[in-house]
Structures are given as C-alpha cells and as structure tokens.
Amino acid sequence: MKAAPDKITLIGAGLNGPLLAILLAQRGFAVEIFERRPDMRRVRLSAGRSINLALSTRGIHALQQAGLWEGMRSIIIPMKGRMMHSTAGELAFQPYGKNEMEVINSISRAELNIALINAAEEQGATIYFNQRCTGYDLKTGVLRVRNEETGEDAIRETRVVIGCDGSASSIRAEMFKLSRFNFSQQYLDYGYKELTIPAGSDGKHQLETHALHIWPRGNYMLIALPNIDGTFACILFLPFEGADGFASVTTQAEVMQFFQTRFPDAVSLMPQLADNYFANPIGAMVTIKCSPWHVQGRALLLGDAVHAIVPFFGQGINCGFEDCTCLVELLDRQGADWPRVFAGFEKERKVNTDAIADMAIENFTEMRDRVADSRFLFRKKVELALEAKYPQLFVPKYAMVTFHRIPYSVALARGIVQDRILGELCESVDRVENLDWEKAVQLIRRDLTPLELRP
Ligand SMILES: Cc1cc2nc3c(=O)[nH]c(=O)nc-3n(C[C@H](O)[C@H](O)[C@H](O)COP(=O)(O)OP(=O)(O)OC[C@H]3O[C@@H](n4cnc5c(N)ncnc54)[C@H](O)[C@@H]3O)c2cc1C
C-alpha cells in the first residue's frame, strides 16, 4: 500500500501561506494552515490593511503555476509607468519598461488574499482562522495554538511546519532560541500611513488610471496606486521624527497645512484626508535577514518570515511567491526528502533574497528623490536605448528585477557594472542621439556576458 504523503502545517494565511498551500495540495500533500486573524471573507479588515501591491513577473509566474493568474486579470490594473507630480502640480510620465508589455500590476492586498484563500480551500487545504501559533517544539514537532476568540490553548502534532507568518514570525522566534542562529533586523527611520483618493462623481479615477503616481519630495513622498473601483490607495512615507516627520503632523490643522503646501494637487482630491489620516495607524518598515532557514527537515521559514524587505522595489510578495515556486520545484525534483529540500531551498534563495533586500533599500532614495532629477531621467532613457540595441546584454536593473526572473543576485551584480558603464557614457552628454555608440558597445562587450532570459 502506498504511504499517505506527509501532512504539511503552515503558519499564516497571509499571501504566501495560501499560495504555498495551493501548490502543495496540487502535488497531493495534505495541507493545514493556522491563521491568527479572523477569516477576512467574513470580517471587515482593520484600519490600515488595505494597501495595494504591485505584482510583476515573478509573482505572475507563480500565480500562473498555481493556475490562478487568468482569473485575476479582472482584479488588477496594469500600470505602465510612474507619473510624477511636482509641487506646482506639473506632471511627468516615465515608462517602466521598453514597451506596453512591461507593466506592473496594481492589486488590492485584500482581494488577492481572498482569492488565494478561496483557491487554497478549493484545492483541499484546511484553514483554521483565529488560531495563533504560540509556540513550537522543534524537537518533537508539537505546536501550540491559541483560539483568539475563546482564549483556549490546544496542542497539535505536526510532521513538517512551514512558517509563513510574516515579519514577526512565531516559528522564527523558536529558531532564535537555538544556538548559532544568525539574525539581523534593520528598521527604517521612516513610517508609512495609508490614505485614499476616492472615485470621482462619475465613479471613475480622478487621476490617470494606468500609472503609479508619485509625489517625490526629496526626503519623503506620497504614492498612489489605482483600484478597480475608481479609488486610489495612497501611501504616505515620512520620517518618524523631525520637521517633515509624523511626529510634527499631529493635529487636523497640521495635516491640512502639510498637504496643502507639499501635495496641493493631491489634497484637492482627498475630502476625507484628515479622517483617513487619524483613522489609520503608522506602519514601520523592517529588513530582516537570518540563517539557517530550516531545522532538520521539520521546520522551514518562507516569505517575510525569513526575509522581510522594505517595499520600495515592489518586490516583497513577488519574492515570496518566487520562494513558493522554488520550493515546489525542488520537491518535484527531489521528492519529499525534507532535510535535502529545505537545505537546497535556503542555498538557492538566500543569496537572492539578501540581494533584493539591499536593492529595496537603495530604491527608496530613487523613488522619493532621484525620479525628480533630470540627469537621472536621462540615464533611464539611455538605459532603454542600450537595451533596445543589445537586448541580451544590457537589461536595466529595474527591468531585470521586475520584468524578468533573472536571479536577484545577478541583477544586483550586473546593476553595479551597468551603473559604471552608464556613468561613463552619460558623463558629458545630454541627448541620447549624441551617445558614443562605439564606446558603448566596447564597454558592454567587455564587461557584460549575455543573459539567459527565462519567460
Ligand atoms: C507599505 C507596504 C507596501 C508593499 N508593497 C508591495 C508591493 O507593491 N509589491 C510587493 O510585492 N510587495 C509589497 N509589500 C510587501 C508584501 O506586503 C509582503 O512581502 C507580503 O505581505 C508578505 O507575505 P507573507 O505571507 O510572507 O506575510 P504576511 O502578508 O505578513 O502574512 C503573514 C500572516 O501570518 C499571520 N500570522 C502572524 N503571526 C501568526 C501566528 N503567531 N500564528 C498564526 N498566524 C500568524 C498574519 O496574521 C498574516 O495573515 C509591501 C509591504 C508594505 C508594508
């Protein structure tokens, strides 16, 4: 008689947990998930949980593997580029990619989460809501869960546990107690707050629909992503402290004054600004790196639980979904040899998740400051021109990360070389037509090898 496959216990039904559950259930595993929050299909989201996400190639690839992407097309809005808003209200559009195919996709976190939870249940996964993991014995596999409604504690036997429980992971906390567990966390001095631009009186978007809007202001910024209901989900990023920080914008009058002077064209579209501002919490942003990611084929960490990153490359969930596909590809190749699969997973992913963590921090300066700089915008044009001429050799870093599945570590390394090449080529030129193409081809052929571009 064929042995029943291992039951896999996931902690967390955020975004990665249900996607991983689907991919595992499709391979015949029995999957259960413990989620501390109530079922979001039945209970209203708490304030501050409605941010939109930008989904791009890596995330889409994973959703395609799970058979979900086509069904999601009705809940996404493609964004073709950044629309920059100056303080005077002037607009400047900068495309993300080289053509209309290279877009990023705005999706509501809640809608994506609900679609994933539904699909996980349809595939046979069991999700226990209001069940917080309060402890896990890494030696015996005994899991402790608390019913968040009744306060009752229970014990569950487990065979394999995967912590998909986000940046404050309870499973990681257990690993932390082991000797020689490496851990670093780095908070930004910036926080974020969600705000909304409602739909116009005709129910339509009040700003260009197919763009990610940015109000870059040097040290801080406001961004807005379109929703399918005509609204925009906005995120205000400010330092926690200082003159332009959350600590200085605490009364209704200060909020209005701050927005009227910094984001005048946005404030006129936000009649509920002050209410929104005070209703929503200030979130913190952290980068987490740790190792090892697994313990003896019994426990593994995945997604934000093992590599939380700051949101400025729009890659957190794209990276987490890539974790999921990487893990099941290893399972497909090696079978349920958990110690080997988990070790292979960490080996393949960590170098890449470390790389995107660093690029995400770097990209914060780019978004809040450099996108408003004409030299920076010129370099972006040159990048696209070089890519058009040498598509296998020169792919802009943003595109390598966002529109390809080139390993993040390769994107980081090539990005440094390409930056140097761009520096040399753009030094005394301000028109793409005046580029020294002979020098360009020499530098590119000398310093870059052809890329393997996977669909
Ligand atoms: C402001 C902001 C903007 C972002 N924008 C983007 C973007 O544009 N594109 C992108 O790709 N990524 C973006 N991200 C990152 C993305 O949100 C995260 O990478 C993603 O949510 C991680 O998914 P996860 O499933 O690993 O963790 P989470 O989404 O945090 O889910 C973890 C789940 O585990 C549950 N849980 C926690 N502890 C326990 C416990 N003890 N027991 C049981 N359950 C538990 C939680 O309730 C939660 O449901 C953004 C993040 C932020 C903060």
PDB file of C-alpha atoms and ligand atoms in Angstrom, residues 11-16 34-37 51 53-54 109 131-133 164-166 170 192 235 303-304 311 314-318, ligand 1:
ATOM      1  CA  ILE A  11       1.502  29.043   9.930  1.00  0.00           C
ATOM      2  CA  GLY A  12      -0.101  32.159   8.443  1.00  0.00           C
ATOM      3  CA  ALA A  13      -2.779  32.618   5.786  1.00  0.00           C
ATOM      4  CA  GLY A  14      -1.429  35.954   4.574  1.00  0.00           C
ATOM      5  CA  LEU A  15      -0.292  35.930   0.964  1.00  0.00           C
ATOM      6  CA  ASN A  16       2.434  33.289   0.878  1.00  0.00           C
ATOM      7  CA  PHE A  34      -3.262  28.142  11.229  1.00  0.00           C
ATOM      8  CA  GLU A  35      -4.024  31.852  10.930  1.00  0.00           C
ATOM      9  CA  ARG A  36      -4.258  34.157  13.919  1.00  0.00           C
ATOM     10  CA  ARG A  37      -6.673  36.630  12.304  1.00  0.00           C
ATOM     11  CA  ILE A  51      -2.685  48.783   0.787  1.00  0.00           C
ATOM     12  CA  LEU A  53       0.541  45.735  -4.112  1.00  0.00           C
ATOM     13  CA  ALA A  54       2.399  45.946  -7.390  1.00  0.00           C
ATOM     14  CA  ARG A 109      -3.978  43.084  -0.971  1.00  0.00           C
ATOM     15  CA  GLN A 131      -5.733  30.280  15.728  1.00  0.00           C
ATOM     16  CA  ARG A 132      -2.495  31.890  16.814  1.00  0.00           C
ATOM     17  CA  CYS A 133       0.647  29.820  16.970  1.00  0.00           C
ATOM     18  CA  CYS A 164       4.643  31.818   6.557  1.00  0.00           C
ATOM     19  CA  ASP A 165       3.690  34.096   9.423  1.00  0.00           C
ATOM     20  CA  GLY A 166       5.282  37.319   8.316  1.00  0.00           C
ATOM     21  CA  SER A 170       6.452  32.839  15.725  1.00  0.00           C
ATOM     22  CA  TYR A 192       4.016  54.789   6.361  1.00  0.00           C
ATOM     23  CA  ILE A 235       0.727  55.545   0.945  1.00  0.00           C
ATOM     24  CA  GLY A 303       8.354  34.787   2.739  1.00  0.00           C
ATOM     25  CA  ASP A 304       8.531  37.784   5.078  1.00  0.00           C
ATOM     26  CA  PRO A 311       8.548  47.993  -0.018  1.00  0.00           C
ATOM     27  CA  GLY A 314       7.552  46.465  -5.009  1.00  0.00           C
ATOM     28  CA  GLN A 315       9.072  43.002  -4.635  1.00  0.00           C
ATOM     29  CA  GLY A 316       8.083  41.658  -1.184  1.00  0.00           C
ATOM     30  CA  ILE A 317       5.330  39.420  -2.413  1.00  0.00           C
ATOM     31  CA  ASN A 318       6.866  38.819  -5.806  1.00  0.00           C
TER      32      ASN A 318
HETATM   33  C1  LIG B   1       3.505  49.526   2.709  1.00  0.00           C
HETATM   34  C2  LIG B   1       3.834  48.244   2.022  1.00  0.00           C
HETATM   35  C3  LIG B   1       3.743  48.171   0.636  1.00  0.00           C
HETATM   36  C4  LIG B   1       4.070  46.992  -0.017  1.00  0.00           C
HETATM   37  N1  LIG B   1       4.013  46.944  -1.375  1.00  0.00           N
HETATM   38  C5  LIG B   1       4.381  45.839  -2.025  1.00  0.00           C
HETATM   39  C6  LIG B   1       4.314  45.759  -3.451  1.00  0.00           C
HETATM   40  O1  LIG B   1       3.934  46.723  -4.129  1.00  0.00           O
HETATM   41  N2  LIG B   1       4.693  44.618  -4.075  1.00  0.00           N
HETATM   42  C7  LIG B   1       5.143  43.532  -3.354  1.00  0.00           C
HETATM   43  O2  LIG B   1       5.497  42.524  -3.973  1.00  0.00           O
HETATM   44  N3  LIG B   1       5.186  43.555  -2.003  1.00  0.00           N
HETATM   45  C8  LIG B   1       4.828  44.675  -1.335  1.00  0.00           C
HETATM   46  N4  LIG B   1       4.853  44.701   0.034  1.00  0.00           N
HETATM   47  C9  LIG B   1       5.368  43.524   0.764  1.00  0.00           C
HETATM   48  C10 LIG B   1       4.294  42.472   0.988  1.00  0.00           C
HETATM   49  O3  LIG B   1       3.180  43.047   1.619  1.00  0.00           O
HETATM   50  C11 LIG B   1       4.862  41.346   1.852  1.00  0.00           C
HETATM   51  O4  LIG B   1       6.060  40.892   1.303  1.00  0.00           O
HETATM   52  C12 LIG B   1       3.869  40.196   1.949  1.00  0.00           C
HETATM   53  O5  LIG B   1       2.692  40.593   2.584  1.00  0.00           O
HETATM   54  C13 LIG B   1       4.494  39.020   2.713  1.00  0.00           C
HETATM   55  O6  LIG B   1       3.601  37.969   2.724  1.00  0.00           O
HETATM   56  P1  LIG B   1       3.685  36.861   3.870  1.00  0.00           P
HETATM   57  O7  LIG B   1       2.575  35.917   3.579  1.00  0.00           O
HETATM   58  O8  LIG B   1       5.069  36.347   3.961  1.00  0.00           O
HETATM   59  O9  LIG B   1       3.431  37.663   5.207  1.00  0.00           O
HETATM   60  P2  LIG B   1       2.088  38.477   5.662  1.00  0.00           P
HETATM   61  O10 LIG B   1       1.386  39.030   4.471  1.00  0.00           O
HETATM   62  O11 LIG B   1       2.562  39.383   6.725  1.00  0.00           O
HETATM   63  O12 LIG B   1       1.196  37.323   6.253  1.00  0.00           O
HETATM   64  C14 LIG B   1       1.526  36.684   7.465  1.00  0.00           C
HETATM   65  C15 LIG B   1       0.255  36.057   8.024  1.00  0.00           C
HETATM   66  O13 LIG B   1       0.596  35.303   9.177  1.00  0.00           O
HETATM   67  C16 LIG B   1      -0.333  35.571  10.209  1.00  0.00           C
HETATM   68  N5  LIG B   1       0.341  35.346  11.486  1.00  0.00           N
HETATM   69  C17 LIG B   1       1.306  36.113  12.052  1.00  0.00           C
HETATM   70  N6  LIG B   1       1.706  35.580  13.218  1.00  0.00           N
HETATM   71  C18 LIG B   1       0.959  34.453  13.403  1.00  0.00           C
HETATM   72  C19 LIG B   1       0.912  33.468  14.427  1.00  0.00           C
HETATM   73  N7  LIG B   1       1.692  33.539  15.519  1.00  0.00           N
HETATM   74  N8  LIG B   1       0.032  32.443  14.294  1.00  0.00           N
HETATM   75  C20 LIG B   1      -0.768  32.357  13.203  1.00  0.00           C
HETATM   76  N9  LIG B   1      -0.765  33.278  12.205  1.00  0.00           N
HETATM   77  C21 LIG B   1       0.090  34.290  12.301  1.00  0.00           C
HETATM   78  C22 LIG B   1      -0.734  37.034   9.982  1.00  0.00           C
HETATM   79  O14 LIG B   1      -1.972  37.333  10.578  1.00  0.00           O
HETATM   80  C23 LIG B   1      -0.763  37.099   8.456  1.00  0.00           C
HETATM   81  O15 LIG B   1      -2.027  36.770   7.943  1.00  0.00           O
HETATM   82  C24 LIG B   1       4.504  45.865   0.724  1.00  0.00           C
HETATM   83  C25 LIG B   1       4.580  45.921   2.112  1.00  0.00           C
HETATM   84  C26 LIG B   1       4.246  47.105   2.763  1.00  0.00           C
HETATM   85  C27 LIG B   1       4.342  47.164   4.258  1.00  0.00           C
END
